[in-house]
PDB file of C-alpha atoms in Angstrom:
ATOM      1  CA  GLU J  27     -66.640  80.084  -5.858  1.00  0.00           C
ATOM      2  CA  VAL J  28     -67.691  80.274  -9.499  1.00  0.00           C
ATOM      3  CA  GLN J  29     -65.882  77.700 -11.606  1.00  0.00           C
ATOM      4  CA  LEU J  30     -66.092  76.745 -15.276  1.00  0.00           C
ATOM      5  CA  GLU J  31     -64.103  73.801 -16.577  1.00  0.00           C
ATOM      6  CA  GLU J  32     -63.866  72.936 -20.257  1.00  0.00           C
ATOM      7  CA  SER J  33     -62.979  69.507 -21.581  1.00  0.00           C
ATOM      8  CA  GLY J  34     -63.080  67.542 -24.804  1.00  0.00           C
ATOM      9  CA  GLY J  35     -60.396  69.257 -26.805  1.00  0.00           C
ATOM     10  CA  SER J  36     -58.068  67.071 -28.850  1.00  0.00           C
ATOM     11  CA  VAL J  37     -56.396  66.608 -32.222  1.00  0.00           C
ATOM     12  CA  VAL J  38     -58.910  65.810 -34.973  1.00  0.00           C
ATOM     13  CA  ARG J  39     -58.616  65.388 -38.724  1.00  0.00           C
ATOM     14  CA  PRO J  40     -60.193  67.881 -41.145  1.00  0.00           C
ATOM     15  CA  GLY J  41     -63.835  66.967 -41.667  1.00  0.00           C
ATOM     16  CA  GLY J  42     -64.036  65.352 -38.267  1.00  0.00           C
ATOM     17  CA  SER J  43     -66.278  66.023 -35.295  1.00  0.00           C
ATOM     18  CA  LEU J  44     -65.732  66.824 -31.644  1.00  0.00           C
ATOM     19  CA  ARG J  45     -67.883  67.721 -28.666  1.00  0.00           C
ATOM     20  CA  LEU J  46     -66.632  70.176 -26.073  1.00  0.00           C
ATOM     21  CA  SER J  47     -68.076  70.343 -22.568  1.00  0.00           C
ATOM     22  CA  CYS J  48     -68.021  73.069 -19.952  1.00  0.00           C
ATOM     23  CA  THR J  49     -69.012  71.949 -16.471  1.00  0.00           C
ATOM     24  CA  VAL J  50     -69.852  74.724 -14.044  1.00  0.00           C
ATOM     25  CA  SER J  51     -70.189  75.041 -10.300  1.00  0.00           C
ATOM     26  CA  GLY J  52     -70.588  77.704  -7.650  1.00  0.00           C
ATOM     27  CA  PHE J  53     -73.628  79.401  -9.178  1.00  0.00           C
ATOM     28  CA  THR J  54     -77.126  78.675 -10.455  1.00  0.00           C
ATOM     29  CA  PHE J  55     -76.466  77.536 -14.015  1.00  0.00           C
ATOM     30  CA  ASP J  56     -80.082  78.110 -15.104  1.00  0.00           C
ATOM     31  CA  ASP J  57     -79.885  81.816 -14.324  1.00  0.00           C
ATOM     32  CA  HIS J  58     -77.194  82.696 -16.827  1.00  0.00           C
ATOM     33  CA  GLY J  59     -76.655  82.879 -20.556  1.00  0.00           C
ATOM     34  CA  MET J  60     -73.509  81.079 -21.656  1.00  0.00           C
ATOM     35  CA  ASN J  61     -71.106  81.474 -24.546  1.00  0.00           C
ATOM     36  CA  TRP J  62     -68.166  79.927 -26.334  1.00  0.00           C
ATOM     37  CA  VAL J  63     -65.218  82.081 -27.379  1.00  0.00           C
ATOM     38  CA  ARG J  64     -62.160  80.843 -29.232  1.00  0.00           C
ATOM     39  CA  GLN J  65     -58.628  82.050 -29.788  1.00  0.00           C
ATOM     40  CA  ALA J  66     -56.463  80.751 -32.602  1.00  0.00           C
ATOM     41  CA  PRO J  67     -52.761  80.447 -31.752  1.00  0.00           C
ATOM     42  CA  GLY J  68     -51.232  83.921 -31.516  1.00  0.00           C
ATOM     43  CA  LYS J  69     -54.499  85.614 -32.504  1.00  0.00           C
ATOM     44  CA  GLY J  70     -57.285  87.569 -30.856  1.00  0.00           C
ATOM     45  CA  LEU J  71     -60.568  86.521 -29.316  1.00  0.00           C
ATOM     46  CA  GLU J  72     -63.449  85.398 -31.516  1.00  0.00           C
ATOM     47  CA  TRP J  73     -66.966  84.961 -30.187  1.00  0.00           C
ATOM     48  CA  VAL J  74     -68.314  81.621 -31.461  1.00  0.00           C
ATOM     49  CA  SER J  75     -71.751  80.919 -30.018  1.00  0.00           C
ATOM     50  CA  GLY J  76     -74.175  81.821 -27.255  1.00  0.00           C
ATOM     51  CA  ILE J  77     -77.266  80.367 -25.621  1.00  0.00           C
ATOM     52  CA  ASN J  78     -79.733  81.926 -23.227  1.00  0.00           C
ATOM     53  CA  TRP J  79     -80.556  80.758 -19.730  1.00  0.00           C
ATOM     54  CA  ASN J  80     -83.208  78.222 -20.739  1.00  0.00           C
ATOM     55  CA  GLY J  81     -81.478  76.790 -23.783  1.00  0.00           C
ATOM     56  CA  GLY J  82     -83.477  78.777 -26.258  1.00  0.00           C
ATOM     57  CA  SER J  83     -82.310  81.151 -28.986  1.00  0.00           C
ATOM     58  CA  PRO J  84     -78.861  79.727 -29.752  1.00  0.00           C
ATOM     59  CA  VAL J  85     -76.761  82.065 -31.887  1.00  0.00           C
ATOM     60  CA  TYR J  86     -73.626  81.481 -33.914  1.00  0.00           C
ATOM     61  CA  ALA J  87     -70.834  83.324 -35.623  1.00  0.00           C
ATOM     62  CA  ASP J  88     -71.074  83.111 -39.404  1.00  0.00           C
ATOM     63  CA  SER J  89     -67.775  81.206 -39.426  1.00  0.00           C
ATOM     64  CA  VAL J  90     -69.345  78.225 -37.620  1.00  0.00           C
ATOM     65  CA  LYS J  91     -73.041  78.473 -38.521  1.00  0.00           C
ATOM     66  CA  GLY J  92     -74.385  75.172 -39.800  1.00  0.00           C
ATOM     67  CA  ARG J  93     -71.405  73.226 -38.444  1.00  0.00           C
ATOM     68  CA  PHE J  94     -71.479  73.890 -34.674  1.00  0.00           C
ATOM     69  CA  THR J  95     -74.340  73.393 -32.225  1.00  0.00           C
ATOM     70  CA  ILE J  96     -74.471  74.830 -28.732  1.00  0.00           C
ATOM     71  CA  SER J  97     -76.610  73.242 -26.037  1.00  0.00           C
ATOM     72  CA  ARG J  98     -76.896  72.986 -22.271  1.00  0.00           C
ATOM     73  CA  ASP J  99     -77.961  70.335 -19.767  1.00  0.00           C
ATOM     74  CA  LYS J 100     -79.441  71.779 -16.628  1.00  0.00           C
ATOM     75  CA  ALA J 101     -79.273  68.472 -14.720  1.00  0.00           C
ATOM     76  CA  LYS J 102     -75.543  68.165 -15.375  1.00  0.00           C
ATOM     77  CA  ASN J 103     -74.684  71.870 -15.053  1.00  0.00           C
ATOM     78  CA  THR J 104     -72.927  71.530 -18.373  1.00  0.00           C
ATOM     79  CA  LEU J 105     -72.650  73.557 -21.561  1.00  0.00           C
ATOM     80  CA  TYR J 106     -71.756  71.823 -24.803  1.00  0.00           C
ATOM     81  CA  LEU J 107     -70.402  72.692 -28.205  1.00  0.00           C
ATOM     82  CA  GLN J 108     -70.870  70.019 -30.847  1.00  0.00           C
ATOM     83  CA  MET J 109     -68.539  70.661 -33.756  1.00  0.00           C
ATOM     84  CA  HIS J 110     -68.810  69.000 -37.173  1.00  0.00           C
ATOM     85  CA  SER J 111     -66.993  69.379 -40.491  1.00  0.00           C
ATOM     86  CA  LEU J 112     -63.969  70.747 -38.703  1.00  0.00           C
ATOM     87  CA  ARG J 113     -61.454  72.793 -40.685  1.00  0.00           C
ATOM     88  CA  ALA J 114     -57.863  73.799 -40.069  1.00  0.00           C
ATOM     89  CA  GLU J 115     -59.073  77.319 -39.269  1.00  0.00           C
ATOM     90  CA  ASP J 116     -61.095  75.968 -36.332  1.00  0.00           C
ATOM     91  CA  THR J 117     -57.817  75.217 -34.554  1.00  0.00           C
ATOM     92  CA  ALA J 118     -57.956  77.269 -31.367  1.00  0.00           C
ATOM     93  CA  MET J 119     -58.261  77.367 -27.627  1.00  0.00           C
ATOM     94  CA  TYR J 120     -61.973  77.238 -26.843  1.00  0.00           C
ATOM     95  CA  TYR J 121     -63.232  79.033 -23.756  1.00  0.00           C
ATOM     96  CA  CYS J 122     -66.656  78.899 -22.192  1.00  0.00           C
ATOM     97  CA  ALA J 123     -67.822  82.102 -20.559  1.00  0.00           C
ATOM     98  CA  ARG J 124     -70.718  83.054 -18.309  1.00  0.00           C
ATOM     99  CA  GLU J 125     -72.835  86.094 -18.993  1.00  0.00           C
ATOM    100  CA  ARG J 126     -73.288  88.477 -16.096  1.00  0.00           C
ATOM    101  CA  LEU J 127     -76.856  88.509 -14.874  1.00  0.00           C
ATOM    102  CA  LEU J 128     -78.907  91.379 -16.303  1.00  0.00           C
ATOM    103  CA  GLU J 129     -75.879  92.745 -18.134  1.00  0.00           C
ATOM    104  CA  GLY J 130     -74.442  90.398 -20.777  1.00  0.00           C
ATOM    105  CA  ASP J 131     -70.690  90.824 -20.465  1.00  0.00           C
ATOM    106  CA  PHE J 132     -68.650  87.709 -19.743  1.00  0.00           C
ATOM    107  CA  ASP J 133     -67.841  87.841 -16.055  1.00  0.00           C
ATOM    108  CA  HIS J 134     -66.358  84.383 -15.601  1.00  0.00           C
ATOM    109  CA  TRP J 135     -64.321  82.239 -17.982  1.00  0.00           C
ATOM    110  CA  GLY J 136     -63.000  78.716 -17.973  1.00  0.00           C
ATOM    111  CA  GLN J 137     -59.331  77.938 -18.513  1.00  0.00           C
ATOM    112  CA  GLY J 138     -59.932  76.707 -22.068  1.00  0.00           C
ATOM    113  CA  THR J 139     -59.604  73.463 -24.009  1.00  0.00           C
ATOM    114  CA  LEU J 140     -57.421  73.134 -27.098  1.00  0.00           C
ATOM    115  CA  VAL J 141     -58.791  71.909 -30.414  1.00  0.00           C
ATOM    116  CA  THR J 142     -56.281  71.132 -33.151  1.00  0.00           C
ATOM    117  CA  VAL J 143     -57.543  70.267 -36.627  1.00  0.00           C
ATOM    118  CA  SER J 144     -54.763  68.652 -38.572  1.00  0.00           C
ATOM    119  CA  SER J 145     -54.151  65.712 -40.859  1.00  0.00           C
TER     120      SER J 145
ATOM    121  CA  ASP O   6     -72.321  92.851 -37.819  1.00  0.00           C
ATOM    122  CA  ILE O   7     -70.803  95.507 -35.581  1.00  0.00           C
ATOM    123  CA  GLN O   8     -67.049  95.883 -36.038  1.00  0.00           C
ATOM    124  CA  MET O   9     -64.846  96.889 -33.116  1.00  0.00           C
ATOM    125  CA  THR O  10     -61.591  98.710 -33.870  1.00  0.00           C
ATOM    126  CA  GLN O  11     -58.980  99.108 -31.159  1.00  0.00           C
ATOM    127  CA  SER O  12     -55.992 101.398 -31.226  1.00  0.00           C
ATOM    128  CA  PRO O  13     -53.124 101.200 -30.939  1.00  0.00           C
ATOM    129  CA  PRO O  14     -52.442  97.513 -31.679  1.00  0.00           C
ATOM    130  CA  THR O  15     -49.281  97.718 -29.590  1.00  0.00           C
ATOM    131  CA  LEU O  16     -48.347 100.164 -26.875  1.00  0.00           C
ATOM    132  CA  SER O  17     -44.875 100.417 -25.331  1.00  0.00           C
ATOM    133  CA  ALA O  18     -44.809 102.114 -21.954  1.00  0.00           C
ATOM    134  CA  SER O  19     -42.941 102.228 -18.669  1.00  0.00           C
ATOM    135  CA  VAL O  20     -43.990 101.560 -15.096  1.00  0.00           C
ATOM    136  CA  GLY O  21     -45.671 104.695 -13.789  1.00  0.00           C
ATOM    137  CA  ASP O  22     -46.870 105.889 -17.207  1.00  0.00           C
ATOM    138  CA  ARG O  23     -50.440 106.845 -17.960  1.00  0.00           C
ATOM    139  CA  VAL O  24     -51.816 105.046 -21.002  1.00  0.00           C
ATOM    140  CA  THR O  25     -55.082 105.081 -22.901  1.00  0.00           C
ATOM    141  CA  ILE O  26     -56.511 102.481 -25.268  1.00  0.00           C
ATOM    142  CA  THR O  27     -59.312 103.413 -27.650  1.00  0.00           C
ATOM    143  CA  CYS O  28     -62.100 101.248 -28.999  1.00  0.00           C
ATOM    144  CA  ARG O  29     -64.477 102.347 -31.745  1.00  0.00           C
ATOM    145  CA  ALA O  30     -67.670 100.615 -32.787  1.00  0.00           C
ATOM    146  CA  SER O  31     -68.901 100.678 -36.370  1.00  0.00           C
ATOM    147  CA  GLN O  32     -72.368 101.635 -35.125  1.00  0.00           C
ATOM    148  CA  ARG O  33     -73.876 102.854 -31.891  1.00  0.00           C
ATOM    149  CA  ILE O  34     -73.806 100.341 -29.043  1.00  0.00           C
ATOM    150  CA  ASP O  35     -74.981 102.645 -26.240  1.00  0.00           C
ATOM    151  CA  ASN O  36     -72.993 101.478 -23.185  1.00  0.00           C
ATOM    152  CA  TRP O  37     -72.872  97.776 -24.038  1.00  0.00           C
ATOM    153  CA  LEU O  38     -69.116  97.528 -23.959  1.00  0.00           C
ATOM    154  CA  ALA O  39     -66.704  95.464 -21.883  1.00  0.00           C
ATOM    155  CA  TRP O  40     -62.943  95.487 -21.472  1.00  0.00           C
ATOM    156  CA  TYR O  41     -60.926  92.335 -20.760  1.00  0.00           C
ATOM    157  CA  GLN O  42     -57.313  91.746 -19.795  1.00  0.00           C
ATOM    158  CA  GLN O  43     -55.493  88.642 -20.967  1.00  0.00           C
ATOM    159  CA  LYS O  44     -52.065  87.401 -19.945  1.00  0.00           C
ATOM    160  CA  PRO O  45     -50.136  84.778 -21.924  1.00  0.00           C
ATOM    161  CA  GLY O  46     -51.512  81.280 -21.444  1.00  0.00           C
ATOM    162  CA  LYS O  47     -54.455  82.492 -19.380  1.00  0.00           C
ATOM    163  CA  ALA O  48     -58.133  83.075 -19.957  1.00  0.00           C
ATOM    164  CA  PRO O  49     -59.359  86.646 -20.392  1.00  0.00           C
ATOM    165  CA  LYS O  50     -60.468  88.448 -17.257  1.00  0.00           C
ATOM    166  CA  ILE O  51     -63.215  91.066 -17.102  1.00  0.00           C
ATOM    167  CA  LEU O  52     -62.042  94.556 -16.114  1.00  0.00           C
ATOM    168  CA  VAL O  53     -64.919  96.830 -17.067  1.00  0.00           C
ATOM    169  CA  TYR O  54     -68.555  96.269 -18.012  1.00  0.00           C
ATOM    170  CA  LYS O  55     -71.251  98.562 -19.353  1.00  0.00           C
ATOM    171  CA  ALA O  56     -68.625 100.981 -20.610  1.00  0.00           C
ATOM    172  CA  PHE O  57     -67.365 102.353 -17.291  1.00  0.00           C
ATOM    173  CA  ASN O  58     -68.203  99.958 -14.435  1.00  0.00           C
ATOM    174  CA  LEU O  59     -65.093  98.506 -12.847  1.00  0.00           C
ATOM    175  CA  GLU O  60     -65.348  94.848 -11.935  1.00  0.00           C
ATOM    176  CA  SER O  61     -65.018  94.190  -8.226  1.00  0.00           C
ATOM    177  CA  GLY O  62     -61.374  93.862  -7.260  1.00  0.00           C
ATOM    178  CA  VAL O  63     -59.982  95.750 -10.255  1.00  0.00           C
ATOM    179  CA  PRO O  64     -57.533  98.416  -9.067  1.00  0.00           C
ATOM    180  CA  SER O  65     -58.716 102.013  -9.172  1.00  0.00           C
ATOM    181  CA  ARG O  66     -55.839 102.981 -11.471  1.00  0.00           C
ATOM    182  CA  PHE O  67     -58.057 101.537 -14.221  1.00  0.00           C
ATOM    183  CA  SER O  68     -60.844 103.739 -15.551  1.00  0.00           C
ATOM    184  CA  ALA O  69     -63.074 103.656 -18.590  1.00  0.00           C
ATOM    185  CA  ARG O  70     -65.442 105.967 -20.335  1.00  0.00           C
ATOM    186  CA  GLY O  71     -67.413 106.422 -23.495  1.00  0.00           C
ATOM    187  CA  SER O  72     -70.796 105.875 -25.017  1.00  0.00           C
ATOM    188  CA  GLY O  73     -72.260 105.370 -28.445  1.00  0.00           C
ATOM    189  CA  THR O  74     -69.337 104.488 -30.697  1.00  0.00           C
ATOM    190  CA  GLU O  75     -66.159 105.648 -28.949  1.00  0.00           C
ATOM    191  CA  PHE O  76     -64.743 104.218 -25.747  1.00  0.00           C
ATOM    192  CA  THR O  77     -61.492 104.415 -23.816  1.00  0.00           C
ATOM    193  CA  LEU O  78     -59.683 102.422 -21.165  1.00  0.00           C
ATOM    194  CA  THR O  79     -57.082 104.339 -19.156  1.00  0.00           C
ATOM    195  CA  ILE O  80     -54.486 103.084 -16.724  1.00  0.00           C
ATOM    196  CA  SER O  81     -53.353 106.027 -14.644  1.00  0.00           C
ATOM    197  CA  SER O  82     -50.002 104.682 -13.398  1.00  0.00           C
ATOM    198  CA  LEU O  83     -48.813 101.458 -14.973  1.00  0.00           C
ATOM    199  CA  GLN O  84     -47.763  98.672 -12.668  1.00  0.00           C
ATOM    200  CA  PRO O  85     -45.706  95.611 -13.656  1.00  0.00           C
ATOM    201  CA  ASP O  86     -48.813  93.423 -13.412  1.00  0.00           C
ATOM    202  CA  ASP O  87     -50.610  95.505 -16.071  1.00  0.00           C
ATOM    203  CA  PHE O  88     -48.449  94.430 -19.005  1.00  0.00           C
ATOM    204  CA  ALA O  89     -50.870  92.232 -20.913  1.00  0.00           C
ATOM    205  CA  THR O  90     -53.206  92.299 -23.905  1.00  0.00           C
ATOM    206  CA  TYR O  91     -56.474  94.217 -23.627  1.00  0.00           C
ATOM    207  CA  TYR O  92     -59.633  93.568 -25.623  1.00  0.00           C
ATOM    208  CA  CYS O  93     -62.847  95.488 -25.945  1.00  0.00           C
ATOM    209  CA  GLN O  94     -66.090  93.678 -26.760  1.00  0.00           C
ATOM    210  CA  HIS O  95     -69.551  94.916 -27.544  1.00  0.00           C
ATOM    211  CA  TYR O  96     -72.581  92.994 -26.337  1.00  0.00           C
ATOM    212  CA  ASN O  97     -75.280  95.142 -27.836  1.00  0.00           C
ATOM    213  CA  ILE O  98     -76.566  92.550 -30.265  1.00  0.00           C
ATOM    214  CA  TYR O  99     -75.247  89.220 -31.517  1.00  0.00           C
ATOM    215  CA  PRO O 100     -72.645  88.544 -32.768  1.00  0.00           C
ATOM    216  CA  TYR O 101     -70.750  89.928 -29.786  1.00  0.00           C
ATOM    217  CA  THR O 102     -67.548  90.949 -31.521  1.00  0.00           C
ATOM    218  CA  PHE O 103     -64.190  91.716 -29.919  1.00  0.00           C
ATOM    219  CA  GLY O 104     -61.648  94.292 -30.901  1.00  0.00           C
ATOM    220  CA  GLN O 105     -58.398  92.926 -32.281  1.00  0.00           C
ATOM    221  CA  GLY O 106     -56.562  93.603 -29.031  1.00  0.00           C
ATOM    222  CA  THR O 107     -53.939  96.014 -27.728  1.00  0.00           C
ATOM    223  CA  LYS O 108     -50.714  94.505 -26.472  1.00  0.00           C
ATOM    224  CA  LEU O 109     -49.231  96.619 -23.699  1.00  0.00           C
ATOM    225  CA  GLU O 110     -45.476  96.064 -23.600  1.00  0.00           C
ATOM    226  CA  ILE O 111     -42.736  97.219 -21.303  1.00  0.00           C
ATOM    227  CA  LYS O 112     -40.613  99.929 -22.918  1.00  0.00           C
TER     228      LYS O 112
END
């Protein structure tokens, strides 16, 4: 069974940093591109960042470019999102999502981890 | 960036109704479009990929069509489990933007 489990969310002050993790199981991690998607309270979905199967070509939404870094560790079957210079508008549920092989849509999602940026 | 515009933002309907949600892209995306369903407090769930391919296990009352810039998701006979928020998303080129969502409510 494919499973994705996010962790690392917490309350952090503006300007602070946080690292989110997404540990996967039930599939070959190296085969799939992976993404982070966030959802502010009561709002819609916002794509944040993506990385291809081998860790190359990371891409970012303009809203997080230069502040967030996506990475993956094949040995740990884990996707990361390092977040710096956090702002109130980064407050959201953060989901990791797997890209479907040879397609690109997000066929499996984790349950999310909540990041709250507040003083 | 490609903008995705969904309509309507809210849809009130009854069990048994047929409903259609529309998604328009600001430029051509061929068939690189997905539809997701999200229920309160839950992660989104894929319904349709590559414009009209139903995900395994999705009931046949769901159908989707479109290509280029205009796409639709239709539910032929609403069931109680279908009341949720629906999002379209293109994955033609990064950034993979989502539509703003359509909340399907019980009338």
